[in-house]
Amino acid sequence: VQLQASGGGLVQAGGSLTLACAASARTFGFYALGWIRQAPGKEREFVAAVSWNGDSTDYSDSVRGRFTIFRDNAKNTVSLQMNSLKLEDTAVYYCAAGGGVRSLTNGDVNYWGKGTQVTVSS
């Protein structure tokens, strides 16, 4: 599975941004997908994940209620809608695929995509 993230950029605090991740593999639909971020000088942090069929999602406490993850298996894409962005959301965001939502929550990733930078300014 190859994952390619896009949509990052510079946004003011309180603004919105949508990240997208395109996958190229026939088996895309069998993996849970998620987003994991890494801020400068910090460890990687789980952000959100969605199950293979889209029925189950999970979010970190820091983004719950502000971010929404959704996938389109017909298009092999997963997206992250980010609203009410805060300065602390600044990070490189990585698209990831794993065996399940819980796996991604625990950082157990089978495939990583290249990151996309999100910078939130005051």
C-alpha positions as a Python dict, from the first residue, in 0.01 Angstrom:
ca = {
    (1, 'V'): (0, 0, 0),
    (2, 'Q'): (140, 335, -101),
    (3, 'L'): (-1, 641, 70),
    (4, 'Q'): (33, 999, -50),
    (5, 'A'): (-84, 1280, 174),
    (6, 'S'): (-165, 1630, 57),
    (7, 'G'): (-350, 1943, 163),
    (8, 'G'): (-118, 2081, 424),
    (9, 'G'): (-36, 2447, 444),
    (10, 'L'): (-40, 2764, 651),
    (11, 'V'): (-362, 2865, 823),
    (12, 'Q'): (-454, 3112, 1094),
    (13, 'A'): (-569, 2993, 1432),
    (14, 'G'): (-940, 2924, 1427),
    (15, 'G'): (-932, 2838, 1059),
    (16, 'S'): (-991, 2512, 877),
    (17, 'L'): (-792, 2281, 657),
    (18, 'T'): (-861, 1948, 493),
    (19, 'L'): (-594, 1686, 445),
    (20, 'A'): (-630, 1412, 190),
    (21, 'C'): (-453, 1082, 148),
    (22, 'A'): (-463, 879, -170),
    (23, 'A'): (-372, 514, -170),
    (24, 'S'): (-270, 290, -452),
    (25, 'A'): (-351, -72, -380),
    (26, 'R'): (-631, -313, -441),
    (27, 'T'): (-617, -406, -73),
    (28, 'F'): (-677, -48, 42),
    (29, 'G'): (-1025, -137, 158),
    (30, 'F'): (-901, -397, 407),
    (31, 'Y'): (-698, -156, 621),
    (32, 'A'): (-793, 87, 888),
    (33, 'L'): (-661, 431, 799),
    (34, 'G'): (-555, 716, 1013),
    (35, 'W'): (-353, 1026, 1071),
    (36, 'I'): (-58, 1059, 1302),
    (37, 'R'): (129, 1384, 1355),
    (38, 'Q'): (466, 1493, 1483),
    (39, 'A'): (536, 1839, 1611),
    (40, 'P'): (891, 1978, 1627),
    (41, 'G'): (1080, 1827, 1915),
    (42, 'K'): (795, 1597, 2011),
    (43, 'E'): (710, 1233, 1961),
    (44, 'R'): (459, 1117, 1707),
    (45, 'E'): (103, 1148, 1825),
    (46, 'F'): (-209, 963, 1716),
    (47, 'V'): (-471, 1198, 1573),
    (48, 'A'): (-758, 1001, 1419),
    (49, 'A'): (-843, 666, 1263),
    (50, 'V'): (-1128, 507, 1071),
    (51, 'S'): (-1206, 139, 1027),
    (52, 'W'): (-1190, -38, 693),
    (53, 'N'): (-1561, 8, 629),
    (54, 'G'): (-1591, 352, 785),
    (55, 'D'): (-1819, 235, 1065),
    (56, 'S'): (-1579, 302, 1348),
    (57, 'T'): (-1365, 606, 1422),
    (58, 'D'): (-1144, 723, 1703),
    (59, 'Y'): (-983, 1054, 1785),
    (60, 'S'): (-727, 1181, 2028),
    (61, 'D'): (-870, 1390, 2307),
    (62, 'S'): (-685, 1693, 2176),
    (63, 'V'): (-872, 1694, 1844),
    (64, 'R'): (-1205, 1529, 1925),
    (65, 'G'): (-1490, 1758, 1830),
    (66, 'R'): (-1272, 1965, 1596),
    (67, 'F'): (-1141, 1708, 1348),
    (68, 'T'): (-1337, 1460, 1137),
    (69, 'I'): (-1193, 1164, 952),
    (70, 'F'): (-1373, 996, 666),
    (71, 'R'): (-1284, 760, 386),
    (72, 'D'): (-1406, 680, 39),
    (73, 'N'): (-1315, 325, -53),
    (74, 'A'): (-1440, 371, -408),
    (75, 'K'): (-1178, 641, -458),
    (76, 'N'): (-912, 491, -228),
    (77, 'T'): (-893, 808, -23),
    (78, 'V'): (-907, 910, 339),
    (79, 'S'): (-948, 1269, 449),
    (80, 'L'): (-913, 1469, 767),
    (81, 'Q'): (-1129, 1777, 805),
    (82, 'M'): (-968, 2005, 1062),
    (83, 'N'): (-1169, 2290, 1210),
    (84, 'S'): (-1099, 2542, 1483),
    (85, 'L'): (-727, 2490, 1439),
    (86, 'K'): (-499, 2581, 1725),
    (87, 'L'): (-133, 2673, 1740),
    (88, 'E'): (-60, 2336, 1898),
    (89, 'D'): (-197, 2159, 1590),
    (90, 'T'): (116, 2264, 1404),
    (91, 'A'): (294, 1946, 1296),
    (92, 'V'): (379, 1718, 1012),
    (93, 'Y'): (77, 1498, 949),
    (94, 'Y'): (127, 1143, 828),
    (95, 'C'): (-129, 919, 668),
    (96, 'A'): (-107, 563, 797),
    (97, 'A'): (-263, 223, 740),
    (98, 'G'): (-298, -51, 998),
    (99, 'G'): (-485, -362, 1098),
    (100, 'G'): (-753, -178, 1290),
    (101, 'V'): (-852, 144, 1458),
    (102, 'R'): (-709, 27, 1790),
    (103, 'S'): (-381, -66, 1624),
    (104, 'L'): (-342, 281, 1483),
    (105, 'T'): (-438, 432, 1817),
    (106, 'N'): (-150, 236, 1969),
    (107, 'G'): (92, 337, 1697),
    (108, 'D'): (99, -4, 1534),
    (109, 'V'): (127, 104, 1171),
    (110, 'N'): (171, -124, 872),
    (111, 'Y'): (222, 147, 612),
    (112, 'W'): (326, 510, 632),
    (113, 'G'): (276, 785, 384),
    (114, 'K'): (498, 1087, 342),
    (115, 'G'): (398, 1368, 571),
    (116, 'T'): (237, 1697, 491),
    (117, 'Q'): (315, 2008, 692),
    (118, 'V'): (39, 2194, 873),
    (119, 'T'): (132, 2527, 1027),
    (120, 'V'): (-113, 2724, 1236),
    (121, 'S'): (-25, 3088, 1293),
    (122, 'S'): (-158, 3337, 1546),
}
